[in-house]
Amino acid sequence: METWTRYRRASPPLRELGLACLGAGEQEGVLPPVSRRTLSCHALVVVSQGTGWLNYAGKNVPVTAPSLIWIFPGVEHGYGPGTSGWREHWVLFAGASARAFEELGCFSRGRPLVTLQGEGGMLVRFADLRHALAVEGPRGDLDSSVAAQQIIVGAALQGRQVSAGAAEATLARLRELAYLPLGAGQQAARLGFTPQGLREIVQAAAGVGPKEFVLQLRISRAQSLLADTDYPIGRVARLTGYDDGAYFSRLFSQRVGLSPSHFRLQHRRSGGGGPLK
């Protein structure tokens, strides 16, 4: 692997409103350790070969490839390879969207070291990022931002600690139950899980808990029904899992920013009136 390092000045619009890539690199061997460092930005380090160690917020843990290390601003940390060396790939990023990625479950402050299921194409994405960082001007700012976001999302997907097949099967079954008037505990029981067990597998697979996962499905279906049919609001509520139409209307208004009737006025397709296709 060719060693390379590139840094980039943060584009103000991306830093203030989106996500700016501040630099990236790849290197391998018996590298000098990082000791007692504190960054003002986020960092992601992918260890694709070898072993080493991580000291994060005063705790020492071993690192075995393939693994990734999430580093947060303001947290003292250190890391480095063992006596045989390792291969690492890193990216620095900052911006308002970093908080959104955290809230969507891409990374967690309580879990700085994650064992990967495989590199899953991330190394190809680092090659794309290297190319983007070499491009000057706004085009390079945008391309490097997109490449960095692809690495972040790819790392999050590879770091989930559940079987992809089992997780998708659980999500598929939860989708089937989503529109029935069942509470979270009832849904878990129908699927053969404890509430905590279902929360863990859905959180790992989808980045949100079961309650939010089902709520997003229900609101999306309600929007489609309101736009595509003439069904009364009460019927739309029942078809999306709510026996109480008034509660549904309040919940819909909170999530969408419009009442069901106002949403229908804005998005109603002319010539409609039949059931959702």
CSV table of C-alpha atoms in Angstrom, one decimal:
chain,number,residue,atom,x,y,z
A,1,MET,CA,0.0,0.0,0.0
A,2,GLU,CA,1.3,3.5,-0.9
A,3,THR,CA,1.5,5.8,2.1
A,4,TRP,CA,-0.2,9.2,1.6
A,5,THR,CA,-1.5,12.1,3.6
A,6,ARG,CA,-3.5,15.1,2.5
A,7,TYR,CA,-5.1,17.9,4.5
A,8,ARG,CA,-7.7,20.5,3.4
A,9,ARG,CA,-9.0,23.8,4.7
A,10,ALA,CA,-12.6,23.4,5.8
A,11,SER,CA,-15.1,25.0,3.4
A,12,PRO,CA,-17.1,27.4,5.7
A,13,PRO,CA,-20.5,26.5,4.2
A,14,LEU,CA,-19.8,22.7,4.6
A,15,ARG,CA,-18.5,23.2,8.1
A,16,GLU,CA,-21.4,25.4,9.2
A,17,LEU,CA,-24.2,23.5,7.4
A,18,GLY,CA,-22.9,20.1,6.4
A,19,LEU,CA,-19.8,18.0,6.7
A,20,ALA,CA,-16.3,19.1,5.7
A,21,CYS,CA,-13.4,16.7,5.2
A,22,LEU,CA,-10.3,18.2,6.8
A,23,GLY,CA,-7.8,15.5,5.7
A,24,ALA,CA,-7.2,11.8,5.3
A,25,GLY,CA,-4.4,9.3,4.8
A,26,GLU,CA,-3.2,5.7,4.7
A,27,GLN,CA,0.0,4.2,6.1
A,28,GLU,CA,1.3,0.9,7.4
A,29,GLY,CA,4.2,-0.6,9.4
A,30,VAL,CA,5.6,0.0,12.9
A,31,LEU,CA,4.2,3.5,13.1
A,32,PRO,CA,5.0,6.1,15.8
A,33,PRO,CA,2.1,6.0,18.3
A,34,VAL,CA,-0.3,8.9,18.9
A,35,SER,CA,0.0,9.9,22.6
A,36,ARG,CA,-2.2,12.1,24.7
A,37,ARG,CA,-3.7,14.0,21.8
A,38,THR,CA,-6.9,16.0,21.8
A,39,LEU,CA,-8.5,17.0,18.5
A,40,SER,CA,-10.9,19.9,17.8
A,41,CYS,CA,-12.6,17.8,15.1
A,42,HIS,CA,-13.9,14.2,14.6
A,43,ALA,CA,-11.7,11.4,13.4
A,44,LEU,CA,-12.2,7.9,12.1
A,45,VAL,CA,-9.3,5.4,12.0
A,46,VAL,CA,-9.8,2.1,10.2
A,47,VAL,CA,-7.2,-0.6,11.1
A,48,SER,CA,-7.3,-3.1,8.3
A,49,GLN,CA,-4.3,-5.3,9.3
A,50,GLY,CA,-2.3,-6.0,12.4
A,51,THR,CA,-2.8,-5.4,16.1
A,52,GLY,CA,-2.2,-2.6,18.5
A,53,TRP,CA,-3.8,-0.6,21.3
A,54,LEU,CA,-6.1,2.3,22.0
A,55,ASN,CA,-6.2,4.6,25.0
A,56,TYR,CA,-9.4,6.6,25.1
A,57,ALA,CA,-10.6,8.8,27.9
A,58,GLY,CA,-8.1,7.1,30.2
A,59,LYS,CA,-8.9,3.5,29.4
A,60,ASN,CA,-6.6,1.1,27.6
A,61,VAL,CA,-8.0,-1.6,25.2
A,62,PRO,CA,-6.4,-3.9,22.6
A,63,VAL,CA,-7.1,-3.4,18.9
A,64,THR,CA,-7.3,-6.3,16.5
A,65,ALA,CA,-7.9,-5.8,12.8
A,66,PRO,CA,-10.3,-5.3,11.2
A,67,SER,CA,-11.5,-2.6,13.6
A,68,LEU,CA,-12.4,1.0,13.6
A,69,ILE,CA,-11.7,3.8,16.1
A,70,TRP,CA,-14.1,6.7,16.5
A,71,ILE,CA,-12.5,9.8,18.0
A,72,PHE,CA,-14.6,12.8,19.3
A,73,PRO,CA,-13.5,16.4,19.6
A,74,GLY,CA,-12.1,17.3,23.0
A,75,VAL,CA,-11.4,13.8,24.2
A,76,GLU,CA,-7.8,12.9,25.1
A,77,HIS,CA,-6.7,9.7,23.3
A,78,GLY,CA,-3.8,7.7,22.0
A,79,TYR,CA,-3.3,4.7,19.8
A,80,GLY,CA,-0.6,2.8,18.0
A,81,PRO,CA,0.4,-0.6,16.5
A,82,GLY,CA,2.1,-3.4,18.3
A,83,THR,CA,5.6,-4.6,17.6
A,84,SER,CA,4.6,-6.1,14.2
A,85,GLY,CA,3.0,-3.0,13.0
A,86,TRP,CA,-0.4,-2.4,11.4
A,87,ARG,CA,-2.2,-0.9,8.4
A,88,GLU,CA,-4.3,2.2,9.1
A,89,HIS,CA,-6.6,4.5,7.1
A,90,TRP,CA,-7.8,7.7,8.7
A,91,VAL,CA,-10.1,10.7,8.0
A,92,LEU,CA,-10.7,14.0,9.8
A,93,PHE,CA,-14.1,15.7,9.5
A,94,ALA,CA,-16.1,18.5,11.1
A,95,GLY,CA,-19.4,20.2,10.6
A,96,ALA,CA,-23.0,20.4,11.7
A,97,SER,CA,-23.8,17.1,10.0
A,98,ALA,CA,-21.5,15.2,12.4
A,99,ARG,CA,-24.1,15.6,15.1
A,100,ALA,CA,-26.8,14.2,12.7
A,101,PHE,CA,-24.6,11.1,12.0
A,102,GLU,CA,-24.2,10.5,15.7
A,103,GLU,CA,-27.9,10.8,16.4
A,104,LEU,CA,-28.6,8.5,13.5
A,105,GLY,CA,-26.5,5.8,15.1
A,106,CYS,CA,-23.4,5.9,12.9
A,107,PHE,CA,-21.1,6.2,15.9
A,108,SER,CA,-21.4,6.4,19.7
A,109,ARG,CA,-19.3,8.2,22.3
A,110,GLY,CA,-19.7,5.2,24.5
A,111,ARG,CA,-18.2,2.8,21.9
A,112,PRO,CA,-15.0,4.3,20.5
A,113,LEU,CA,-13.6,0.9,19.3
A,114,VAL,CA,-15.7,-1.3,17.0
A,115,THR,CA,-14.9,-4.7,15.6
A,116,LEU,CA,-15.7,-4.8,11.9
A,117,GLN,CA,-17.4,-7.7,10.0
A,118,GLY,CA,-15.1,-6.9,7.1
A,119,GLU,CA,-13.8,-3.8,5.3
A,120,GLY,CA,-16.8,-3.8,2.9
A,121,GLY,CA,-15.3,-1.6,0.2
A,122,MET,CA,-14.1,1.1,2.6
A,123,LEU,CA,-10.6,1.0,1.2
A,124,VAL,CA,-11.9,1.7,-2.3
A,125,ARG,CA,-13.7,4.7,-0.8
A,126,PHE,CA,-10.4,5.9,0.7
A,127,ALA,CA,-8.9,5.9,-2.8
A,128,ASP,CA,-11.9,8.0,-4.0
A,129,LEU,CA,-11.3,10.4,-1.1
A,130,ARG,CA,-7.6,10.7,-1.9
A,131,HIS,CA,-8.5,11.7,-5.5
A,132,ALA,CA,-11.2,14.2,-4.2
A,133,LEU,CA,-8.7,15.9,-1.8
A,134,ALA,CA,-6.4,16.6,-4.7
A,135,VAL,CA,-9.0,18.6,-6.5
A,136,GLU,CA,-8.9,22.3,-5.8
A,137,GLY,CA,-11.8,24.7,-5.2
A,138,PRO,CA,-15.5,24.1,-4.4
A,139,ARG,CA,-15.6,20.9,-6.6
A,140,GLY,CA,-12.9,19.3,-4.4
A,141,ASP,CA,-14.7,20.5,-1.2
A,142,LEU,CA,-17.9,18.8,-2.3
A,143,ASP,CA,-16.3,15.6,-3.7
A,144,SER,CA,-14.2,15.2,-0.5
A,145,SER,CA,-17.3,15.8,1.7
A,146,VAL,CA,-19.3,13.1,-0.2
A,147,ALA,CA,-16.4,10.6,-0.1
A,148,ALA,CA,-15.9,11.2,3.6
A,149,GLN,CA,-19.6,10.7,4.3
A,150,GLN,CA,-19.6,7.4,2.3
A,151,ILE,CA,-16.7,6.2,4.5
A,152,ILE,CA,-18.5,7.2,7.7
A,153,VAL,CA,-21.7,5.4,6.7
A,154,GLY,CA,-19.8,2.4,5.3
A,155,ALA,CA,-17.9,2.1,8.6
A,156,ALA,CA,-21.1,2.3,10.6
A,157,LEU,CA,-22.7,-0.5,8.5
A,158,GLN,CA,-19.7,-2.7,8.8
A,159,GLY,CA,-19.4,-2.2,12.5
A,160,ARG,CA,-22.9,-3.4,13.4
A,161,GLN,CA,-22.6,-6.4,15.7
A,162,VAL,CA,-25.6,-8.5,14.4
A,163,SER,CA,-25.9,-10.9,11.5
A,164,ALA,CA,-27.1,-9.0,8.5
A,165,GLY,CA,-29.4,-11.8,7.5
A,166,ALA,CA,-31.0,-12.1,10.9
A,167,ALA,CA,-31.3,-8.4,11.3
A,168,GLU,CA,-33.1,-7.9,7.9
A,169,ALA,CA,-35.4,-10.8,8.7
A,170,THR,CA,-36.4,-9.1,12.0
A,171,LEU,CA,-36.9,-5.7,10.3
A,172,ALA,CA,-39.1,-7.4,7.6
A,173,ARG,CA,-41.3,-9.0,10.3
A,174,LEU,CA,-41.5,-5.7,12.2
A,175,ARG,CA,-42.6,-4.0,9.0
A,176,GLU,CA,-45.4,-6.5,8.7
A,177,LEU,CA,-46.6,-5.6,12.3
A,178,ALA,CA,-46.0,-1.9,12.0
A,179,TYR,CA,-49.6,-1.0,11.0
A,180,LEU,CA,-51.3,-3.1,13.7
A,181,PRO,CA,-52.4,-1.3,16.9
A,182,LEU,CA,-49.7,-2.9,19.0
A,183,GLY,CA,-47.4,-1.4,21.6
A,184,ALA,CA,-43.7,-1.9,21.7
A,185,GLY,CA,-43.9,-4.7,24.2
A,186,GLN,CA,-46.6,-6.5,22.1
A,187,GLN,CA,-44.5,-6.2,19.0
A,188,ALA,CA,-41.5,-7.7,20.7
A,189,ALA,CA,-43.6,-10.6,22.0
A,190,ARG,CA,-45.0,-11.3,18.6
A,191,LEU,CA,-41.4,-11.4,17.2
A,192,GLY,CA,-40.1,-13.6,20.0
A,193,PHE,CA,-38.0,-11.0,21.7
A,194,THR,CA,-37.9,-9.2,25.0
A,195,PRO,CA,-38.4,-5.4,24.5
A,196,GLN,CA,-34.6,-4.9,25.2
A,197,GLY,CA,-33.6,-7.6,22.8
A,198,LEU,CA,-35.7,-6.2,20.0
A,199,ARG,CA,-34.4,-2.7,20.7
A,200,GLU,CA,-30.8,-3.9,20.4
A,201,ILE,CA,-31.2,-5.7,17.1
A,202,VAL,CA,-33.3,-2.9,15.5
A,203,GLN,CA,-30.9,-0.2,16.8
A,204,ALA,CA,-27.9,-2.1,15.4
A,205,ALA,CA,-29.5,-2.8,12.0
A,206,ALA,CA,-31.5,0.4,11.4
A,207,GLY,CA,-29.8,3.0,13.6
A,208,VAL,CA,-33.0,3.8,15.5
A,209,GLY,CA,-35.0,1.9,18.1
A,210,PRO,CA,-38.2,-0.1,17.3
A,211,LYS,CA,-40.5,2.7,18.4
A,212,GLU,CA,-38.9,5.3,16.0
A,213,PHE,CA,-38.6,2.7,13.2
A,214,VAL,CA,-42.3,1.9,13.4
A,215,LEU,CA,-43.3,5.5,13.7
A,216,GLN,CA,-41.4,6.4,10.6
A,217,LEU,CA,-43.2,3.7,8.7
A,218,ARG,CA,-46.6,4.7,10.0
A,219,ILE,CA,-46.1,8.4,9.2
A,220,SER,CA,-44.8,7.6,5.7
A,221,ARG,CA,-47.8,5.4,5.0
A,222,ALA,CA,-50.2,8.0,6.4
A,223,GLN,CA,-48.7,10.7,4.0
A,224,SER,CA,-49.2,8.4,1.0
A,225,LEU,CA,-52.8,7.6,2.0
A,226,LEU,CA,-53.6,11.3,2.5
A,227,ALA,CA,-52.1,12.2,-0.8
A,228,ASP,CA,-53.5,9.3,-2.9
A,229,THR,CA,-56.9,8.6,-1.4
A,230,ASP,CA,-60.1,10.3,-0.2
A,231,TYR,CA,-60.2,8.1,3.0
A,232,PRO,CA,-61.4,10.0,6.1
A,233,ILE,CA,-58.7,11.0,8.6
A,234,GLY,CA,-60.1,8.4,11.0
A,235,ARG,CA,-59.7,5.6,8.5
A,236,VAL,CA,-56.1,6.7,7.6
A,237,ALA,CA,-55.4,6.6,11.4
A,238,ARG,CA,-56.7,3.0,11.7
A,239,LEU,CA,-54.8,1.9,8.5
A,240,THR,CA,-51.6,3.1,10.1
A,241,GLY,CA,-52.0,1.5,13.5
A,242,TYR,CA,-53.9,4.1,15.5
A,243,ASP,CA,-57.4,3.5,16.9
A,244,ASP,CA,-57.6,7.1,18.3
A,245,GLY,CA,-57.9,9.5,15.4
A,246,ALA,CA,-57.3,12.6,17.5
A,247,TYR,CA,-54.1,11.1,18.9
A,248,PHE,CA,-53.0,10.3,15.3
A,249,SER,CA,-53.7,13.8,14.2
A,250,ARG,CA,-51.6,15.3,17.0
A,251,LEU,CA,-48.8,12.9,16.4
A,252,PHE,CA,-48.8,13.5,12.6
A,253,SER,CA,-48.8,17.3,13.1
A,254,GLN,CA,-45.8,17.1,15.5
A,255,ARG,CA,-43.8,14.9,13.1
A,256,VAL,CA,-44.7,16.5,9.7
A,257,GLY,CA,-45.4,20.1,10.7
A,258,LEU,CA,-48.8,20.1,9.1
A,259,SER,CA,-52.1,18.6,10.3
A,260,PRO,CA,-53.4,15.6,8.2
A,261,SER,CA,-56.0,17.8,6.5
A,262,HIS,CA,-53.5,20.5,5.6
A,263,PHE,CA,-51.0,18.0,4.4
A,264,ARG,CA,-53.8,16.5,2.1
A,265,LEU,CA,-54.6,20.0,0.8
A,266,GLN,CA,-51.0,20.6,-0.2
A,267,HIS,CA,-50.2,17.1,-1.6
A,268,ARG,CA,-53.5,15.8,-2.9
A,269,ARG,CA,-53.2,14.5,-6.5
A,270,SER,CA,-56.0,15.7,-8.8
A,271,GLY,CA,-58.1,12.9,-10.2
A,272,GLY,CA,-57.5,10.5,-7.4
A,273,GLY,CA,-59.8,9.1,-4.9
A,274,GLY,CA,-59.2,5.4,-5.0
A,275,PRO,CA,-57.2,3.3,-2.6
A,276,LEU,CA,-53.5,3.4,-2.3
A,277,LYS,CA,-51.9,1.3,-5.1
